[in-house]
Amino acid sequence: MSELKLCQGTKCHTYHTQDRLKGTKGSKTYQTRRRSSFYYGNENFCSLNCQTDWFNDFGDRAIDHFGRLTEVKHLIEDNAWIKDYDYDWRNDINPKSNWRSVNKVTQEQRPMTEEQYNDESYTLNTN
Ligand SMILES: [Zn+2]
Protein backbone atom coordinates (compact mmCIF):
# COMPACT_ATOMS: atom_id res chain seq x y z
CA MET A 1 0.00 0.00 0.00
CA SER A 2 1.33 3.39 -0.93
CA GLU A 3 2.02 5.93 1.77
CA LEU A 4 -0.73 8.41 2.50
CA LYS A 5 0.04 12.10 2.37
CA LEU A 6 -1.35 14.68 4.73
CA CYS A 7 -2.89 17.84 3.36
CA GLN A 8 -0.59 20.71 4.32
CA GLY A 9 -3.48 23.13 4.77
CA THR A 10 -3.19 24.86 8.13
CA LYS A 11 -6.96 24.78 8.68
CA CYS A 12 -7.86 21.52 6.90
CA HIS A 13 -9.04 19.90 10.15
CA THR A 14 -11.40 22.82 10.86
CA TYR A 15 -13.63 22.20 7.84
CA HIS A 16 -16.63 20.11 8.78
CA THR A 17 -17.00 17.51 6.07
CA GLN A 18 -18.05 13.90 6.61
CA ASP A 19 -14.77 12.49 5.22
CA ARG A 20 -12.74 14.48 7.78
CA LEU A 21 -14.71 13.08 10.73
CA LYS A 22 -12.69 10.06 11.90
CA GLY A 23 -12.15 7.89 14.91
CA THR A 24 -14.13 5.40 16.93
CA LYS A 25 -17.75 6.02 17.84
CA GLY A 26 -18.01 8.47 20.70
CA SER A 27 -14.56 9.95 20.14
CA LYS A 28 -14.66 11.14 16.57
CA THR A 29 -12.72 14.25 15.61
CA TYR A 30 -12.40 16.33 12.48
CA GLN A 31 -8.97 15.54 11.10
CA THR A 32 -6.56 16.69 8.43
CA ARG A 33 -7.31 14.89 5.16
CA ARG A 34 -5.08 11.91 4.28
CA ARG A 35 -4.88 10.71 0.68
CA SER A 36 -2.50 8.87 -1.62
CA SER A 37 -2.46 11.96 -3.84
CA PHE A 38 -3.72 15.52 -3.96
CA TYR A 39 -4.52 17.72 -6.95
CA TYR A 40 -3.62 21.17 -5.64
CA GLY A 41 -0.42 23.06 -4.91
CA ASN A 42 2.04 20.58 -6.37
CA GLU A 43 0.11 17.72 -4.73
CA ASN A 44 0.37 19.19 -1.23
CA PHE A 45 -3.23 20.31 -0.67
CA CYS A 46 -6.62 18.62 -0.75
CA SER A 47 -8.39 21.74 -2.02
CA LEU A 48 -7.83 25.24 -3.30
CA ASN A 49 -9.16 26.47 0.06
CA CYS A 50 -6.42 24.62 1.94
CA GLN A 51 -3.79 25.94 -0.47
CA THR A 52 -5.03 29.50 0.09
CA ASP A 53 -5.06 28.99 3.89
CA TRP A 54 -1.44 27.89 3.77
CA PHE A 55 -0.44 30.81 1.55
CA ASN A 56 -2.21 33.32 3.79
CA ASP A 57 -0.29 31.95 6.79
CA PHE A 58 3.14 31.37 5.22
CA GLY A 59 3.24 32.92 1.73
CA ASP A 60 4.99 36.15 2.70
CA ARG A 61 7.68 34.26 4.61
CA ALA A 62 8.15 31.81 1.73
CA ILE A 63 8.54 34.65 -0.79
CA ASP A 64 11.01 36.46 1.48
CA HIS A 65 12.94 33.22 2.00
CA PHE A 66 13.30 32.38 -1.70
CA GLY A 67 13.71 35.96 -2.87
CA ARG A 68 11.10 38.63 -3.32
CA LEU A 69 10.97 40.11 -6.82
CA THR A 70 12.16 43.71 -6.56
CA GLU A 71 12.48 44.64 -10.22
CA VAL A 72 10.25 44.21 -13.25
CA LYS A 73 11.18 41.22 -15.41
CA HIS A 74 11.30 41.60 -19.19
CA LEU A 75 10.51 38.88 -21.71
CA ILE A 76 13.36 39.05 -24.21
CA GLU A 77 14.71 36.64 -26.80
CA ASP A 78 17.19 35.13 -24.31
CA ASN A 79 14.52 34.04 -21.81
CA ALA A 80 11.49 33.48 -24.03
CA TRP A 81 11.94 29.76 -24.77
CA ILE A 82 9.08 27.54 -23.67
CA LYS A 83 8.39 23.85 -24.25
CA ASP A 84 5.48 22.80 -26.44
CA TYR A 85 4.11 19.76 -28.23
CA ASP A 86 1.13 18.59 -30.24
CA TYR A 87 -0.54 15.39 -29.20
CA ASP A 88 -2.21 13.19 -31.78
CA TRP A 89 -5.33 12.03 -29.91
CA ARG A 90 -6.58 10.02 -32.92
CA ASN A 91 -3.60 7.68 -32.67
CA ASP A 92 -3.54 6.36 -29.09
CA ILE A 93 -1.81 3.06 -29.95
CA ASN A 94 1.27 4.79 -31.28
CA PRO A 95 0.93 8.45 -30.31
CA LYS A 96 3.33 10.79 -32.05
CA SER A 97 4.19 14.07 -30.50
CA ASN A 98 6.44 16.78 -31.81
CA TRP A 99 8.20 18.13 -28.77
CA ARG A 100 9.82 21.48 -29.43
CA SER A 101 11.20 24.67 -27.99
CA VAL A 102 9.30 27.77 -29.06
CA ASN A 103 10.65 31.27 -28.60
CA LYS A 104 7.74 33.50 -27.54
CA VAL A 105 9.53 36.63 -28.82
CA THR A 106 10.89 35.49 -32.19
CA GLN A 107 8.44 32.58 -32.77
CA GLU A 108 11.45 30.43 -33.74
CA GLN A 109 10.90 26.70 -33.16
CA ARG A 110 13.54 24.04 -32.52
CA PRO A 111 12.82 20.31 -32.14
CA MET A 112 13.65 18.47 -28.91
CA THR A 113 13.44 14.89 -27.72
CA GLU A 114 10.82 13.55 -25.34
CA GLU A 115 13.58 13.17 -22.72
CA GLN A 116 14.50 16.85 -23.07
CA TYR A 117 10.82 17.77 -22.80
CA ASN A 118 10.48 15.85 -19.53
CA ASP A 119 13.81 17.11 -18.12
CA GLU A 120 12.83 20.05 -15.90
CA SER A 121 16.36 21.48 -16.06
CA TYR A 122 16.48 21.46 -19.87
CA THR A 123 15.98 24.89 -21.41
CA LEU A 124 17.35 27.03 -24.19
CA ASN A 125 16.98 30.12 -22.01
CA THR A 126 20.28 31.78 -21.20
CA ASN A 127 18.98 34.68 -19.15
ZN1 LIG B 1 -6.92 20.11 3.21
mmCIF file of N, CA and C and ligand atoms in Angstrom:
data_model
loop_
_atom_site.group_PDB
_atom_site.id
_atom_site.type_symbol
_atom_site.label_atom_id
_atom_site.label_comp_id
_atom_site.label_asym_id
_atom_site.label_seq_id
_atom_site.Cartn_x
_atom_site.Cartn_y
_atom_site.Cartn_z
ATOM 1 N N MET A 1 0.850 -1.194 0.000
ATOM 2 C CA MET A 1 0.000 0.000 0.000
ATOM 3 C C MET A 1 0.884 1.241 0.000
ATOM 4 N N SER A 2 0.520 2.175 -0.857
ATOM 5 C CA SER A 2 1.334 3.388 -0.932
ATOM 6 C C SER A 2 1.085 4.270 0.282
ATOM 7 N N GLU A 3 2.086 5.052 0.596
ATOM 8 C CA GLU A 3 2.023 5.927 1.768
ATOM 9 C C GLU A 3 1.011 7.054 1.562
ATOM 10 N N LEU A 4 0.235 7.322 2.589
ATOM 11 C CA LEU A 4 -0.734 8.409 2.499
ATOM 12 C C LEU A 4 -0.065 9.735 2.837
ATOM 13 N N LYS A 5 -0.476 10.759 2.117
ATOM 14 C CA LYS A 5 0.044 12.099 2.374
ATOM 15 C C LYS A 5 -0.969 12.857 3.213
ATOM 16 N N LEU A 6 -0.474 13.795 3.973
ATOM 17 C CA LEU A 6 -1.353 14.678 4.733
ATOM 18 C C LEU A 6 -1.480 16.000 3.993
ATOM 19 N N CYS A 7 -2.696 16.502 3.916
ATOM 20 C CA CYS A 7 -2.890 17.837 3.362
ATOM 21 C C CYS A 7 -2.110 18.815 4.225
ATOM 22 N N GLN A 8 -1.403 19.743 3.581
ATOM 23 C CA GLN A 8 -0.588 20.707 4.319
ATOM 24 C C GLN A 8 -1.370 21.963 4.709
ATOM 25 N N GLY A 9 -2.643 21.987 4.398
ATOM 26 C CA GLY A 9 -3.482 23.130 4.765
ATOM 27 C C GLY A 9 -3.507 23.334 6.272
ATOM 28 N N THR A 10 -3.301 24.576 6.689
ATOM 29 C CA THR A 10 -3.195 24.858 8.125
ATOM 30 C C THR A 10 -4.546 24.775 8.834
ATOM 31 N N LYS A 11 -5.637 24.833 8.070
ATOM 32 C CA LYS A 11 -6.964 24.776 8.678
ATOM 33 C C LYS A 11 -7.786 23.593 8.170
ATOM 34 N N CYS A 12 -7.144 22.652 7.513
ATOM 35 C CA CYS A 12 -7.856 21.517 6.901
ATOM 36 C C CYS A 12 -8.777 20.838 7.912
ATOM 37 N N HIS A 13 -8.290 20.624 9.115
ATOM 38 C CA HIS A 13 -9.043 19.895 10.146
ATOM 39 C C HIS A 13 -10.225 20.704 10.694
ATOM 40 N N THR A 14 -10.307 21.989 10.328
ATOM 41 C CA THR A 14 -11.397 22.816 10.861
ATOM 42 C C THR A 14 -12.618 22.816 9.953
ATOM 43 N N TYR A 15 -12.485 22.238 8.756
ATOM 44 C CA TYR A 15 -13.629 22.203 7.844
ATOM 45 C C TYR A 15 -14.473 20.975 8.143
ATOM 46 N N HIS A 16 -15.742 21.192 8.387
ATOM 47 C CA HIS A 16 -16.633 20.108 8.783
ATOM 48 C C HIS A 16 -17.200 19.395 7.566
ATOM 49 N N THR A 17 -16.478 18.392 7.113
ATOM 50 C CA THR A 17 -17.003 17.514 6.070
ATOM 51 C C THR A 17 -17.009 16.091 6.628
ATOM 52 N N GLN A 18 -17.877 15.266 6.093
ATOM 53 C CA GLN A 18 -18.049 13.902 6.605
ATOM 54 C C GLN A 18 -16.751 13.099 6.497
ATOM 55 N N ASP A 19 -15.992 13.304 5.406
ATOM 56 C CA ASP A 19 -14.775 12.495 5.219
ATOM 57 C C ASP A 19 -13.647 12.904 6.171
ATOM 58 N N ARG A 20 -13.764 14.071 6.810
ATOM 59 C CA ARG A 20 -12.736 14.480 7.782
ATOM 60 C C ARG A 20 -13.059 13.983 9.192
ATOM 61 N N LEU A 21 -14.295 13.548 9.408
ATOM 62 C CA LEU A 21 -14.715 13.084 10.729
ATOM 63 C C LEU A 21 -14.273 11.630 10.903
ATOM 64 N N LYS A 22 -13.281 11.409 11.770
ATOM 65 C CA LYS A 22 -12.685 10.064 11.898
ATOM 66 C C LYS A 22 -12.542 9.698 13.366
ATOM 67 N N GLY A 23 -12.363 8.399 13.563
ATOM 68 C CA GLY A 23 -12.152 7.888 14.914
ATOM 69 C C GLY A 23 -13.245 6.903 15.280
ATOM 70 N N THR A 24 -13.148 6.371 16.480
ATOM 71 C CA THR A 24 -14.133 5.397 16.931
ATOM 72 C C THR A 24 -15.358 6.120 17.465
ATOM 73 N N LYS A 25 -16.469 5.439 17.422
ATOM 74 C CA LYS A 25 -17.746 6.019 17.837
ATOM 75 C C LYS A 25 -17.622 6.601 19.250
ATOM 76 N N GLY A 26 -18.079 7.816 19.396
ATOM 77 C CA GLY A 26 -18.014 8.467 20.697
ATOM 78 C C GLY A 26 -16.792 9.345 20.864
ATOM 79 N N SER A 27 -15.758 9.095 20.052
ATOM 80 C CA SER A 27 -14.563 9.951 20.144
ATOM 81 C C SER A 27 -14.076 10.361 18.765
ATOM 82 N N LYS A 28 -15.035 10.702 17.912
ATOM 83 C CA LYS A 28 -14.662 11.140 16.566
ATOM 84 C C LYS A 28 -14.197 12.584 16.589
ATOM 85 N N THR A 29 -13.201 12.881 15.749
ATOM 86 C CA THR A 29 -12.718 14.253 15.614
ATOM 87 C C THR A 29 -12.597 14.583 14.131
ATOM 88 N N TYR A 30 -12.694 15.872 13.831
ATOM 89 C CA TYR A 30 -12.402 16.330 12.479
ATOM 90 C C TYR A 30 -10.897 16.359 12.320
ATOM 91 N N GLN A 31 -10.412 15.706 11.278
ATOM 92 C CA GLN A 31 -8.971 15.535 11.100
ATOM 93 C C GLN A 31 -8.505 16.027 9.738
ATOM 94 N N THR A 32 -7.220 16.347 9.688
ATOM 95 C CA THR A 32 -6.563 16.689 8.428
ATOM 96 C C THR A 32 -6.777 15.556 7.429
ATOM 97 N N ARG A 33 -7.075 15.910 6.179
ATOM 98 C CA ARG A 33 -7.305 14.889 5.158
ATOM 99 C C ARG A 33 -6.021 14.118 4.830
ATOM 100 N N ARG A 34 -6.168 12.817 4.657
ATOM 101 C CA ARG A 34 -5.080 11.913 4.279
ATOM 102 C C ARG A 34 -5.462 11.235 2.978
ATOM 103 N N ARG A 35 -4.591 11.332 1.980
ATOM 104 C CA ARG A 35 -4.881 10.708 0.683
ATOM 105 C C ARG A 35 -3.578 10.214 0.064
ATOM 106 N N SER A 36 -3.703 9.314 -0.899
ATOM 107 C CA SER A 36 -2.501 8.872 -1.621
ATOM 108 C C SER A 36 -2.000 9.954 -2.565
ATOM 109 N N SER A 37 -2.900 10.842 -3.003
ATOM 110 C CA SER A 37 -2.455 11.960 -3.840
ATOM 111 C C SER A 37 -3.434 13.118 -3.721
ATOM 112 N N PHE A 38 -2.911 14.312 -3.953
ATOM 113 C CA PHE A 38 -3.725 15.525 -3.962
ATOM 114 C C PHE A 38 -3.578 16.216 -5.307
ATOM 115 N N TYR A 39 -4.547 17.056 -5.653
ATOM 116 C CA TYR A 39 -4.515 17.719 -6.952
ATOM 117 C C TYR A 39 -3.988 19.147 -6.900
ATOM 118 N N TYR A 40 -3.926 19.733 -5.720
ATOM 119 C CA TYR A 40 -3.623 21.167 -5.644
ATOM 120 C C TYR A 40 -2.240 21.441 -5.079
ATOM 121 N N GLY A 41 -1.681 22.591 -5.483
ATOM 122 C CA GLY A 41 -0.420 23.064 -4.911
ATOM 123 C C GLY A 41 0.683 22.036 -4.983
ATOM 124 N N ASN A 42 0.958 21.553 -6.207
ATOM 125 C CA ASN A 42 2.041 20.584 -6.370
ATOM 126 C C ASN A 42 1.799 19.325 -5.523
ATOM 127 N N GLU A 43 0.547 18.923 -5.443
ATOM 128 C CA GLU A 43 0.110 17.717 -4.732
ATOM 129 C C GLU A 43 0.284 17.800 -3.220
ATOM 130 N N ASN A 44 0.239 19.022 -2.677
ATOM 131 C CA ASN A 44 0.373 19.193 -1.231
ATOM 132 C C ASN A 44 -0.947 19.507 -0.527
ATOM 133 N N PHE A 45 -1.985 19.850 -1.296
ATOM 134 C CA PHE A 45 -3.225 20.314 -0.674
ATOM 135 C C PHE A 45 -4.439 19.578 -1.231
ATOM 136 N N CYS A 46 -5.428 19.350 -0.336
ATOM 137 C CA CYS A 46 -6.625 18.617 -0.746
ATOM 138 C C CYS A 46 -7.599 19.518 -1.505
ATOM 139 N N SER A 47 -7.455 20.825 -1.361
ATOM 140 C CA SER A 47 -8.392 21.741 -2.015
ATOM 141 C C SER A 47 -7.707 23.087 -2.224
ATOM 142 N N LEU A 48 -8.324 23.888 -3.081
ATOM 143 C CA LEU A 48 -7.826 25.240 -3.297
ATOM 144 C C LEU A 48 -7.942 26.058 -2.010
ATOM 145 N N ASN A 49 -8.998 25.804 -1.241
ATOM 146 C CA ASN A 49 -9.160 26.468 0.062
ATOM 147 C C ASN A 49 -7.963 26.215 0.958
ATOM 148 N N CYS A 50 -7.549 24.960 1.082
ATOM 149 C CA CYS A 50 -6.418 24.617 1.942
ATOM 150 C C CYS A 50 -5.129 25.248 1.427
ATOM 151 N N GLN A 51 -4.965 25.288 0.096
ATOM 152 C CA GLN A 51 -3.788 25.939 -0.475
ATOM 153 C C GLN A 51 -3.778 27.434 -0.123
ATOM 154 N N THR A 52 -4.935 28.075 -0.231
ATOM 155 C CA THR A 52 -5.032 29.495 0.092
ATOM 156 C C THR A 52 -4.778 29.743 1.580
ATOM 157 N N ASP A 53 -5.317 28.863 2.444
ATOM 158 C CA ASP A 53 -5.062 28.993 3.886
ATOM 159 C C ASP A 53 -3.562 28.962 4.177
ATOM 160 N N TRP A 54 -2.882 28.016 3.556
ATOM 161 C CA TRP A 54 -1.436 27.892 3.768
ATOM 162 C C TRP A 54 -0.730 29.165 3.296
ATOM 163 N N PHE A 55 -1.115 29.638 2.093
ATOM 164 C CA PHE A 55 -0.437 30.814 1.554
ATOM 165 C C PHE A 55 -0.687 32.040 2.419
ATOM 166 N N ASN A 56 -1.923 32.177 2.921
ATOM 167 C CA ASN A 56 -2.214 33.321 3.791
ATOM 168 C C ASN A 56 -1.368 33.276 5.068
ATOM 169 N N ASP A 57 -1.087 32.077 5.567
ATOM 170 C CA ASP A 57 -0.289 31.953 6.788
ATOM 171 C C ASP A 57 1.214 32.059 6.528
ATOM 172 N N PHE A 58 1.692 31.493 5.417
ATOM 173 C CA PHE A 58 3.139 31.365 5.218
ATOM 174 C C PHE A 58 3.672 31.996 3.938
ATOM 175 N N GLY A 59 2.818 32.458 3.044
ATOM 176 C CA GLY A 59 3.243 32.919 1.727
ATOM 177 C C GLY A 59 4.274 34.034 1.767
ATOM 178 N N ASP A 60 4.035 35.034 2.618
ATOM 179 C CA ASP A 60 4.993 36.154 2.697
ATOM 180 C C ASP A 60 6.367 35.666 3.134
ATOM 181 N N ARG A 61 6.393 34.776 4.130
ATOM 182 C CA ARG A 61 7.680 34.262 4.610
ATOM 183 C C ARG A 61 8.359 33.417 3.540
ATOM 184 N N ALA A 62 7.584 32.636 2.793
ATOM 185 C CA ALA A 62 8.154 31.810 1.732
ATOM 186 C C ALA A 62 8.758 32.694 0.638
ATOM 187 N N ILE A 63 8.041 33.743 0.249
ATOM 188 C CA ILE A 63 8.543 34.650 -0.792
ATOM 189 C C ILE A 63 9.817 35.339 -0.312
ATOM 190 N N ASP A 64 9.812 35.807 0.947
ATOM 191 C CA ASP A 64 11.013 36.456 1.478
ATOM 192 C C ASP A 64 12.177 35.470 1.546
ATOM 193 N N HIS A 65 11.883 34.219 1.896
ATOM 194 C CA HIS A 65 12.938 33.215 2.004
ATOM 195 C C HIS A 65 13.579 32.927 0.644
ATOM 196 N N PHE A 66 12.767 32.766 -0.392
ATOM 197 C CA PHE A 66 13.302 32.377 -1.701
ATOM 198 C C PHE A 66 13.647 33.572 -2.574
ATOM 199 N N GLY A 67 13.315 34.781 -2.124
ATOM 200 C CA GLY A 67 13.709 35.962 -2.875
ATOM 201 C C GLY A 67 12.528 36.697 -3.454
ATOM 202 N N ARG A 68 12.203 37.806 -2.844
ATOM 203 C CA ARG A 68 11.104 38.631 -3.317
ATOM 204 C C ARG A 68 11.536 39.371 -4.571
ATOM 205 N N LEU A 69 10.692 39.384 -5.592
ATOM 206 C CA LEU A 69 10.974 40.115 -6.817
ATOM 207 C C LEU A 69 10.976 41.604 -6.504
ATOM 208 N N THR A 70 12.055 42.282 -6.873
ATOM 209 C CA THR A 70 12.156 43.708 -6.564
ATOM 210 C C THR A 70 12.259 44.560 -7.820
ATOM 211 N N GLU A 71 12.416 43.904 -8.968
ATOM 212 C CA GLU A 71 12.476 44.643 -10.224
ATOM 213 C C GLU A 71 11.570 43.960 -11.242
ATOM 214 N N VAL A 72 11.077 44.753 -12.171
ATOM 215 C CA VAL A 72 10.255 44.211 -13.253
ATOM 216 C C VAL A 72 11.089 43.255 -14.088
ATOM 217 N N LYS A 73 10.509 42.136 -14.486
ATOM 218 C CA LYS A 73 11.179 41.224 -15.412
ATOM 219 C C LYS A 73 10.728 41.557 -16.833
ATOM 220 N N HIS A 74 11.627 41.344 -17.786
ATOM 221 C CA HIS A 74 11.303 41.599 -19.186
ATOM 222 C C HIS A 74 11.415 40.306 -19.978
ATOM 223 N N LEU A 75 10.429 40.030 -20.817
ATOM 224 C CA LEU A 75 10.515 38.881 -21.708
ATOM 225 C C LEU A 75 11.302 39.311 -22.933
ATOM 226 N N ILE A 76 12.506 38.735 -23.064
ATOM 227 C CA ILE A 76 13.360 39.047 -24.210
ATOM 228 C C ILE A 76 13.746 37.727 -24.881
ATOM 229 N N GLU A 77 14.365 37.834 -26.032
ATOM 230 C CA GLU A 77 14.705 36.637 -26.803
ATOM 231 C C GLU A 77 15.441 35.591 -25.968
ATOM 232 N N ASP A 78 16.344 36.051 -25.082
ATOM 233 C CA ASP A 78 17.186 35.128 -24.307
ATOM 234 C C ASP A 78 16.441 34.334 -23.242
ATOM 235 N N ASN A 79 15.249 34.775 -22.853
ATOM 236 C CA ASN A 79 14.520 34.041 -21.806
ATOM 237 C C ASN A 79 13.100 33.680 -22.229
ATOM 238 N N ALA A 80 12.861 33.667 -23.538
ATOM 239 C CA ALA A 80 11.493 33.482 -24.035
ATOM 240 C C ALA A 80 11.224 32.063 -24.542
ATOM 241 N N TRP A 81 12.150 31.121 -24.279
ATOM 242 C CA TRP A 81 11.942 29.757 -24.765
ATOM 243 C C TRP A 81 11.001 28.998 -23.834
ATOM 244 N N ILE A 82 9.976 28.418 -24.422
ATOM 245 C CA ILE A 82 9.083 27.539 -23.666
ATOM 246 C C ILE A 82 9.033 26.182 -24.374
ATOM 247 N N LYS A 83 8.535 25.177 -23.650
ATOM 248 C CA LYS A 83 8.387 23.854 -24.252
ATOM 249 C C LYS A 83 6.952 23.684 -24.753
ATOM 250 N N ASP A 84 6.816 22.996 -25.883
ATOM 251 C CA ASP A 84 5.484 22.796 -26.435
ATOM 252 C C ASP A 84 5.448 21.464 -27.176
ATOM 253 N N TYR A 85 4.272 20.973 -27.426
ATOM 254 C CA TYR A 85 4.107 19.763 -28.235
ATOM 255 C C TYR A 85 2.674 19.679 -28.712
ATOM 256 N N ASP A 86 2.479 18.908 -29.761
ATOM 257 C CA ASP A 86 1.133 18.587 -30.236
ATOM 258 C C ASP A 86 0.915 17.121 -29.976
ATOM 259 N N TYR A 87 -0.231 16.791 -29.453
ATOM 260 C CA TYR A 87 -0.539 15.388 -29.195
ATOM 261 C C TYR A 87 -1.567 14.912 -30.203
ATOM 262 N N ASP A 88 -1.292 13.759 -30.798
ATOM 263 C CA ASP A 88 -2.213 13.190 -31.778
ATOM 264 C C ASP A 88 -3.196 12.268 -31.063
ATOM 265 N N TRP A 89 -4.355 12.803 -30.677
ATOM 266 C CA TRP A 89 -5.334 12.035 -29.911
ATOM 267 C C TRP A 89 -5.987 10.937 -30.742
ATOM 268 N N ARG A 90 -5.931 11.017 -32.066
ATOM 269 C CA ARG A 90 -6.577 10.016 -32.916
ATOM 270 C C ARG A 90 -5.745 8.746 -33.002
ATOM 271 N N ASN A 91 -4.500 8.819 -32.541
ATOM 272 C CA ASN A 91 -3.598 7.680 -32.669
ATOM 273 C C ASN A 91 -3.082 7.282 -31.290
ATOM 274 N N ASP A 92 -3.960 6.648 -30.463
ATOM 275 C CA ASP A 92 -3.544 6.357 -29.092
ATOM 276 C C ASP A 92 -2.726 5.076 -28.973
ATOM 277 N N ILE A 93 -2.657 4.249 -30.025
ATOM 278 C CA ILE A 93 -1.806 3.055 -29.953
ATOM 279 C C ILE A 93 -0.353 3.458 -30.119
ATOM 280 N N ASN A 94 -0.097 4.314 -31.067
ATOM 281 C CA ASN A 94 1.270 4.788 -31.284
ATOM 282 C C ASN A 94 1.262 6.309 -31.389
ATOM 283 N N PRO A 95 1.039 6.979 -30.243
ATOM 284 C CA PRO A 95 0.929 8.448 -30.312
ATOM 285 C C PRO A 95 2.245 9.095 -30.740
ATOM 286 N N LYS A 96 2.146 10.045 -31.625
ATOM 287 C CA LYS A 96 3.335 10.787 -32.049
ATOM 288 C C LYS A 96 3.191 12.220 -31.590
ATOM 289 N N SER A 97 4.210 12.691 -30.926
ATOM 290 C CA SER A 97 4.192 14.074 -30.497
ATOM 291 C C SER A 97 5.426 14.769 -31.040
ATOM 292 N N ASN A 98 5.285 16.025 -31.342
ATOM 293 C CA ASN A 98 6.443 16.779 -31.814
ATOM 294 C C ASN A 98 6.881 17.771 -30.749
ATOM 295 N N TRP A 99 7.680 17.284 -29.843
ATOM 296 C CA TRP A 99 8.197 18.128 -28.769
ATOM 297 C C TRP A 99 9.119 19.183 -29.375
ATOM 298 N N ARG A 100 9.009 20.408 -28.865
ATOM 299 C CA ARG A 100 9.818 21.483 -29.429
ATOM 300 C C ARG A 100 9.980 22.629 -28.459
ATOM 301 N N SER A 101 11.026 23.397 -28.673
ATOM 302 C CA SER A 101 11.199 24.675 -27.987
ATOM 303 C C SER A 101 10.635 25.747 -28.892
ATOM 304 N N VAL A 102 9.880 26.664 -28.297
ATOM 305 C CA VAL A 102 9.304 27.773 -29.055
ATOM 306 C C VAL A 102 9.727 29.061 -28.377
ATOM 307 N N ASN A 103 10.272 29.976 -29.159
ATOM 308 C CA ASN A 103 10.647 31.266 -28.599
ATOM 309 C C ASN A 103 9.454 32.218 -28.719
ATOM 310 N N LYS A 104 8.938 32.680 -27.565
ATOM 311 C CA LYS A 104 7.737 33.505 -27.544
ATOM 312 C C LYS A 104 7.971 34.919 -28.061
ATOM 313 N N VAL A 105 9.237 35.306 -28.260
ATOM 314 C CA VAL A 105 9.531 36.626 -28.815
ATOM 315 C C VAL A 105 9.732 36.528 -30.326
ATOM 316 N N THR A 106 10.569 35.584 -30.755
ATOM 317 C CA THR A 106 10.892 35.490 -32.186
ATOM 318 C C THR A 106 10.006 34.502 -32.934
ATOM 319 N N GLN A 107 9.267 33.649 -32.201
ATOM 320 C CA GLN A 107 8.439 32.576 -32.768
ATOM 321 C C GLN A 107 9.271 31.458 -33.384
ATOM 322 N N GLU A 108 10.604 31.515 -33.228
ATOM 323 C CA GLU A 108 11.445 30.433 -33.738
ATOM 324 C C GLU A 108 11.108 29.132 -33.010
ATOM 325 N N GLN A 109 11.152 28.007 -33.752
ATOM 326 C CA GLN A 109 10.899 26.704 -33.161
ATOM 327 C C GLN A 109 12.083 25.789 -33.407
ATOM 328 N N ARG A 110 12.471 25.032 -32.375
ATOM 329 C CA ARG A 110 13.538 24.045 -32.522
ATOM 330 C C ARG A 110 13.064 22.726 -31.941
ATOM 331 N N PRO A 111 13.281 21.612 -32.645
ATOM 332 C CA PRO A 111 12.820 20.313 -32.137
ATOM 333 C C PRO A 111 13.594 19.874 -30.900
ATOM 334 N N MET A 112 12.966 19.083 -30.051
ATOM 335 C CA MET A 112 13.653 18.471 -28.913
ATOM 336 C C MET A 112 13.134 17.047 -28.744
ATOM 337 N N THR A 113 13.853 16.272 -27.967
ATOM 338 C CA THR A 113 13.438 14.889 -27.723
ATOM 339 C C THR A 113 12.421 14.853 -26.580
ATOM 340 N N GLU A 114 11.748 13.721 -26.447
ATOM 341 C CA GLU A 114 10.816 13.548 -25.338
ATOM 342 C C GLU A 114 11.557 13.643 -24.010
ATOM 343 N N GLU A 115 12.783 13.111 -23.952
ATOM 344 C CA GLU A 115 13.580 13.173 -22.725
ATOM 345 C C GLU A 115 13.875 14.621 -22.347
ATOM 346 N N GLN A 116 14.236 15.422 -23.350
ATOM 347 C CA GLN A 116 14.499 16.848 -23.072
ATOM 348 C C GLN A 116 13.228 17.541 -22.605
ATOM 349 N N TYR A 117 12.084 17.157 -23.215
ATOM 350 C CA TYR A 117 10.823 17.768 -22.802
ATOM 351 C C TYR A 117 10.536 17.471 -21.340
ATOM 352 N N ASN A 118 10.789 16.247 -20.902
ATOM 353 C CA ASN A 118 10.475 15.845 -19.530
ATOM 354 C C ASN A 118 11.549 16.263 -18.520
ATOM 355 N N ASP A 119 12.718 16.681 -18.998
ATOM 356 C CA ASP A 119 13.807 17.107 -18.116
ATOM 357 C C ASP A 119 13.549 18.550 -17.667
ATOM 358 N N GLU A 120 13.194 18.715 -16.394
ATOM 359 C CA GLU A 120 12.828 20.047 -15.900
ATOM 360 C C GLU A 120 13.982 21.040 -15.968
ATOM 361 N N SER A 121 15.222 20.544 -16.017
ATOM 362 C CA SER A 121 16.358 21.477 -16.055
ATOM 363 C C SER A 121 16.729 21.850 -17.489
ATOM 364 N N TYR A 122 16.145 21.158 -18.482
ATOM 365 C CA TYR A 122 16.484 21.457 -19.866
ATOM 366 C C TYR A 122 15.769 22.721 -20.333
ATOM 367 N N THR A 123 16.544 23.656 -20.852
ATOM 368 C CA THR A 123 15.980 24.892 -21.406
ATOM 369 C C THR A 123 16.975 25.516 -22.366
ATOM 370 N N LEU A 124 16.467 26.269 -23.313
ATOM 371 C CA LEU A 124 17.351 27.032 -24.192
ATOM 372 C C LEU A 124 17.558 28.441 -23.653
ATOM 373 N N ASN A 125 16.846 28.774 -22.583
ATOM 374 C CA ASN A 125 16.977 30.118 -22.008
ATOM 375 C C ASN A 125 18.378 30.319 -21.432
ATOM 376 N N THR A 126 18.942 31.471 -21.705
ATOM 377 C CA THR A 126 20.281 31.777 -21.203
ATOM 378 C C THR A 126 20.249 32.954 -20.242
ATOM 379 N N ASN A 127 19.093 33.482 -19.988
ATOM 380 C CA ASN A 127 18.982 34.677 -19.147
ATOM 381 C C ASN A 127 17.791 34.534 -18.228
HETATM 382 ZN ZN ZN B 1 -6.916 20.110 3.208
#
